[in-house]
Short mmCIF file of C-alpha atoms in Angstrom, two decimals:
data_model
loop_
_atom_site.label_atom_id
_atom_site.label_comp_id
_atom_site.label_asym_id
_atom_site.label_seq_id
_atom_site.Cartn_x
_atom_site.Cartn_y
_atom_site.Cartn_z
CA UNK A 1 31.31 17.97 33.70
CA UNK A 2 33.85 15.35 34.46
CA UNK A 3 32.97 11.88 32.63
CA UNK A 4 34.52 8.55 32.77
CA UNK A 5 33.92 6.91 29.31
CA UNK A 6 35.45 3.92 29.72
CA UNK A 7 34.11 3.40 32.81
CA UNK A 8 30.55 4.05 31.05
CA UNK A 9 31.56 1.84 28.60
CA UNK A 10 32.47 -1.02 30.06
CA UNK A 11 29.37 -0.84 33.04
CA UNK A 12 26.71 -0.27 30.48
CA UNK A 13 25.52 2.78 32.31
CA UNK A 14 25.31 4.13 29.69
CA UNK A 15 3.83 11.13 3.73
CA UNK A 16 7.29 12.71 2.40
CA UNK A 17 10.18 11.92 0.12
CA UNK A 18 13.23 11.00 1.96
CA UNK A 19 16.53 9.58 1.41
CA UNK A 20 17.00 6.58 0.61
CA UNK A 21 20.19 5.96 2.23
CA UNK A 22 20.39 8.08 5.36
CA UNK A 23 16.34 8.93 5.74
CA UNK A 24 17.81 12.67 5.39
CA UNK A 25 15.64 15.54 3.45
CA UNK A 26 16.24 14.78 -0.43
CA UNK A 27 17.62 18.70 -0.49
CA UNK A 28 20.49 18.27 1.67
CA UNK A 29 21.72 14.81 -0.10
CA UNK A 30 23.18 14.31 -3.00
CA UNK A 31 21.43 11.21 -3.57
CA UNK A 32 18.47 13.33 -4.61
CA UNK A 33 19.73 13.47 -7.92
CA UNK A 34 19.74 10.04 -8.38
CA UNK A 35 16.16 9.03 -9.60
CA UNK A 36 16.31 5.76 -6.97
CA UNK A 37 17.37 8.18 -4.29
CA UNK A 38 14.60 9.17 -2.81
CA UNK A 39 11.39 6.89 -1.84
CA UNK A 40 7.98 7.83 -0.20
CA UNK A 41 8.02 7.07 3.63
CA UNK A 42 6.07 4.19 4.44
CA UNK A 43 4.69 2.74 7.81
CA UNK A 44 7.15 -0.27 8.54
CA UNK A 45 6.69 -3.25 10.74
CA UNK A 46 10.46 -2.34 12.73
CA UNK A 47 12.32 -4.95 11.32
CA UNK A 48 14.65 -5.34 14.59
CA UNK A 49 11.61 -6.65 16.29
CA UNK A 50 12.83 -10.10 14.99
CA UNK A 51 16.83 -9.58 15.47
CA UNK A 52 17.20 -8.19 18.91
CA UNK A 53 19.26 -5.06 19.52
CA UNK A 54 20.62 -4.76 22.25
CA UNK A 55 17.87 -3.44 24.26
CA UNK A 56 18.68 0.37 25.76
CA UNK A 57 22.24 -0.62 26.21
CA UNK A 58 23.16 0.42 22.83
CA UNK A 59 20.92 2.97 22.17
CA UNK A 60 22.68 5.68 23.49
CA UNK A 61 25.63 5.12 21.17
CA UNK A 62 23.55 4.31 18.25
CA UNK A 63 21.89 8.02 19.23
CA UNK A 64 25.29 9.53 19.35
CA UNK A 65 26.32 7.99 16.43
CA UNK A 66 23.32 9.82 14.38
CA UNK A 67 24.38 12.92 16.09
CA UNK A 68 27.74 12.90 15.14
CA UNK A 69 26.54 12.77 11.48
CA UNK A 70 24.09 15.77 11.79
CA UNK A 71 21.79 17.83 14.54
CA UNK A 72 18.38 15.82 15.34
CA UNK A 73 15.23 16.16 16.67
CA UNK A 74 13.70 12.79 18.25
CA UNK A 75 10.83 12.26 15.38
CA UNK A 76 14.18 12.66 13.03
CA UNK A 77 16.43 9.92 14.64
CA UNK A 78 13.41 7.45 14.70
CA UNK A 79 13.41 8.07 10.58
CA UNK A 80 16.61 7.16 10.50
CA UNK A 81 15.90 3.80 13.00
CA UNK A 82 13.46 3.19 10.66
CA UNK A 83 15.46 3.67 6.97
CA UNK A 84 19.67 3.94 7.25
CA UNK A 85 19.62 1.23 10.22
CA UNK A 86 16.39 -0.83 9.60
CA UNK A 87 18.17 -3.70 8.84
CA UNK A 88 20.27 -4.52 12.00
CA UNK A 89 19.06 -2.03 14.67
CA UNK A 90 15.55 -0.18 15.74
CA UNK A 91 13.75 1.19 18.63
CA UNK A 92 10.66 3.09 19.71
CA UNK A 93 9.87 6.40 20.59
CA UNK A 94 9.50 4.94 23.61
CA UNK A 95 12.98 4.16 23.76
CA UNK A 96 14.63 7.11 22.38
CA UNK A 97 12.97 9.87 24.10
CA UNK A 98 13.69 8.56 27.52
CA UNK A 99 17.20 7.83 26.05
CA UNK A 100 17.70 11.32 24.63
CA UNK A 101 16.92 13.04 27.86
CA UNK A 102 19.43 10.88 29.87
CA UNK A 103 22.40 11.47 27.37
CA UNK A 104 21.52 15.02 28.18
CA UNK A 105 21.40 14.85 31.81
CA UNK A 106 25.30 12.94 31.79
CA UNK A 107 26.50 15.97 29.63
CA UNK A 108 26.70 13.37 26.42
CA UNK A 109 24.24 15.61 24.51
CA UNK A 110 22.53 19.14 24.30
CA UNK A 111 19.49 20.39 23.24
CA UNK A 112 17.82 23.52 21.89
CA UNK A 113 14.47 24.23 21.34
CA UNK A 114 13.27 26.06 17.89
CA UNK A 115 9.65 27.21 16.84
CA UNK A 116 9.03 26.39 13.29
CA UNK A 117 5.48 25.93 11.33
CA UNK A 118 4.06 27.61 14.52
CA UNK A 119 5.21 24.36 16.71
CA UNK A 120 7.89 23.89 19.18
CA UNK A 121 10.38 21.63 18.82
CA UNK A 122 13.76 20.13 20.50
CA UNK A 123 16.91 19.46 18.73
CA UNK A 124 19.89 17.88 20.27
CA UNK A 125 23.19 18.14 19.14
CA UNK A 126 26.19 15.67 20.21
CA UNK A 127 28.69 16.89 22.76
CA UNK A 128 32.52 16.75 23.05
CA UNK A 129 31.89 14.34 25.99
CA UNK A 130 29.49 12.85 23.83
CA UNK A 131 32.11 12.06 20.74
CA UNK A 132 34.55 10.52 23.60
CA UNK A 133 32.27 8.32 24.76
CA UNK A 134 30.71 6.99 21.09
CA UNK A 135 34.81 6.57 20.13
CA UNK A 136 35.40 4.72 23.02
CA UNK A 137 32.48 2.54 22.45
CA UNK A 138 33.85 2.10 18.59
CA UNK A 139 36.86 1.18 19.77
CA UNK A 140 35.43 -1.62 21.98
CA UNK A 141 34.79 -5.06 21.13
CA UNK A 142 30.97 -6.31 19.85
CA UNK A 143 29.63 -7.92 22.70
CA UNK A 144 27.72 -9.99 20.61
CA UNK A 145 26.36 -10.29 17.07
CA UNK A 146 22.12 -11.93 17.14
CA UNK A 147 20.34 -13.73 14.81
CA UNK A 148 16.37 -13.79 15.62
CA UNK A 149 13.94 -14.72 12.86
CA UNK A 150 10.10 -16.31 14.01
CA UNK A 151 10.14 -18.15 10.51
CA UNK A 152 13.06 -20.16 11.42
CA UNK A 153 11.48 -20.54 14.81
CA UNK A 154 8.06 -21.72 13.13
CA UNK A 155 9.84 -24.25 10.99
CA UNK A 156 12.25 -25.65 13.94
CA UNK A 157 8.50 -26.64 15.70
CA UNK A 158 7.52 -27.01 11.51
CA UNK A 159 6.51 -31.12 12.60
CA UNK A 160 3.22 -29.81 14.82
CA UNK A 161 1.96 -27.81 11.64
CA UNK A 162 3.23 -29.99 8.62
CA UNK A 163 4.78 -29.28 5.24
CA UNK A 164 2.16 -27.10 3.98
CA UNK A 165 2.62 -24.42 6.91
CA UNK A 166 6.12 -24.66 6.63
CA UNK A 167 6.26 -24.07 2.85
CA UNK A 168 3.85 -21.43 2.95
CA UNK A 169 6.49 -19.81 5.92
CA UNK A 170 9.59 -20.01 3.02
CA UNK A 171 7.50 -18.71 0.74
CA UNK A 172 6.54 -15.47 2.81
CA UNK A 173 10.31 -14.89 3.92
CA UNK A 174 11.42 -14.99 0.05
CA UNK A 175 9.13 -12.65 -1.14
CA UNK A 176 10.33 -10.36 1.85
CA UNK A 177 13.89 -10.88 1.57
CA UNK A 178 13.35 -9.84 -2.57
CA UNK A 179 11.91 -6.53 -1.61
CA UNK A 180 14.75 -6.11 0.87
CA UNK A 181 17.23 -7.11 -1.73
CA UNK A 182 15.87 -4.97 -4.21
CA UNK A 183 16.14 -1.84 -1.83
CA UNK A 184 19.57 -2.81 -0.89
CA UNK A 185 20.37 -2.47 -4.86
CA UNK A 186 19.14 0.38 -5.09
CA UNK A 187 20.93 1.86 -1.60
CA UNK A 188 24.24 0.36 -3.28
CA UNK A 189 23.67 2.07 -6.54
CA UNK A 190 22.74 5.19 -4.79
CA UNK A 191 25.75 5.07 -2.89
CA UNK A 192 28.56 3.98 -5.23
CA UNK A 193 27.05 7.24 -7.39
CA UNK A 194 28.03 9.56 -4.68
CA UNK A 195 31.24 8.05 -2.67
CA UNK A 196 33.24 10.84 -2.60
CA UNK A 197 30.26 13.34 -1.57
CA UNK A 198 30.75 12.53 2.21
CA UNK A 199 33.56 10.37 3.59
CA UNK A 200 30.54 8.62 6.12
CA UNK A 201 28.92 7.10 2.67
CA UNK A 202 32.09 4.42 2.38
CA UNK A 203 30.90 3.59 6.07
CA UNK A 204 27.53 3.28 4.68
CA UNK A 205 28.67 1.18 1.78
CA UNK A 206 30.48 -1.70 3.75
CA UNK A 207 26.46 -2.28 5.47
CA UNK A 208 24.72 -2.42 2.35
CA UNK A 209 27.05 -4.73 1.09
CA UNK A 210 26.51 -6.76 3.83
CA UNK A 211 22.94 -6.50 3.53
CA UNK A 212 23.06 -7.72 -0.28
CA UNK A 213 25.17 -10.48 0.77
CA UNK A 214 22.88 -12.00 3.10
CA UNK A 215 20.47 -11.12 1.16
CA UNK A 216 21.58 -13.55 -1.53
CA UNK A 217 22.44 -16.35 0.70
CA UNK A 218 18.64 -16.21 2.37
CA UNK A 219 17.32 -16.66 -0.95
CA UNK A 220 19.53 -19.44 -1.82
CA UNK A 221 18.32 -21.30 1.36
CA UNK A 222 14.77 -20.81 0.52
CA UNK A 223 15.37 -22.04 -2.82
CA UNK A 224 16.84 -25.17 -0.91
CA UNK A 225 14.47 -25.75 1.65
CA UNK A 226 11.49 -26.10 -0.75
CA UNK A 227 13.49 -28.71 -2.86
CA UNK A 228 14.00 -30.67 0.71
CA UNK A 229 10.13 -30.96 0.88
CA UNK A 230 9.41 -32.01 -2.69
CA UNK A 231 12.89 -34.14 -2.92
CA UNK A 232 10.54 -35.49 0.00
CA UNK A 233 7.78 -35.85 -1.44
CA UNK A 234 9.17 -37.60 -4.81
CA UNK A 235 10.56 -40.23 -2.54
CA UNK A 236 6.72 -41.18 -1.02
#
């Protein structure tokens, strides 16, 4: 099947213990050895929900990008959504399904189904179509880079709810960016441990340093933001 992948491109036609870093079974990583490698899976409120991804866009290369890594069935690339790219990208089964079965259809991906624990399953696998078109997307520039977060949007209205509302807001987004931070650590440490394991993991690396990062900074602004009220109130 004959593709144009630029032209795709550019048009836009286009309860367990888990890993910590990739959302991959503990016995196939070798984070597993690492005590803070693996982590019970936990329901998640998607954290893109509040950064914007793209919409379906994307998804297809994000899709292609987990296949390039490893073979997938649909419940496993949502894990991974939902653990190795929580933090800047997510979607829906309601997404990816519909998503899987058109990269399929264009020749970008195949799938094979496999009975196992008496149930059927389907596992896609990228094609060499499929790798063109993710490197050609790589290779292209971000179209853009967004920043969504309601408790910034709650504060920039802060005036109809007053100083109490907004505190309690800077408050709530602390204690969530600590738990993020501390997860992030952990990711780093995990990651650091087993660099040379998988060339992918210095790939990895660069994103959880990123994470940390930000991480950091958001806590230093909430840490800020609370002194502007009682610098505030002081002055009364």
């Amino acid at each position: 099947m004959g593709i144009d992948v630029e032209r795709e491109i550019k048009d836009g036609s286009v309860q367990s213990l888990e890993c910590i870093l990739c959302g991959a079974c503990i016995d196939s990583c070798p984070a597993k050895a690492l005590g803070y490698g693996v982590r019970p899976v936990k329901s998640r409120r998607n954290f893109d929900k509040g950064h914007g991804n793209g919409g379906g866009k994307k998804l297809d290369c994000v899709i292609l990008g987990l296949l390039s890594h490893e073979e997938l069935t649909g419940y496993e690339i949502k894990k991974r959504m939902d653990t190795a790219l929580k933090y800047f990208w997510g979607a829906s089964y309601g997404s990816i399904y519909p998503t899987l079965s058109d990269l399929v259809k264009r020749g970008l991906a195949d799938k094979r189904e496999e009975r196992e624990n008496n149930r059927n399953k389907l596992i896609y696998t990228i094609t060499d179509a499929g790798r063109e078109y993710l490197k050609a997307w790589l290779k292209a520039p971000a179209e853009r880079d967004e920043l969504r977060y309601e408790t910034l949007l709650k504060l920039f209205f802060g005036n109809e709810s007053g100083e109490e509302q907004a505190i309690m807001h800077i408050e709530a987004f602390r204690e969530k960016t600590e738990t993020e931070l501390a997860y992030l650590m952990k990711a780093e440490q995990a990651l650091k441990a087993c660099l040379d394991e998988d060339e992918t993991h210095k790939y990895y690396l660069l994103t959880v340093e990123f994470g940390i990062k930000t991480c950091r900074a958001y806590l230093e602004w909430c840490g800020e933001a609370k002194k502007t009220f009682e610098n505030q109130e002081k002055k009364q």
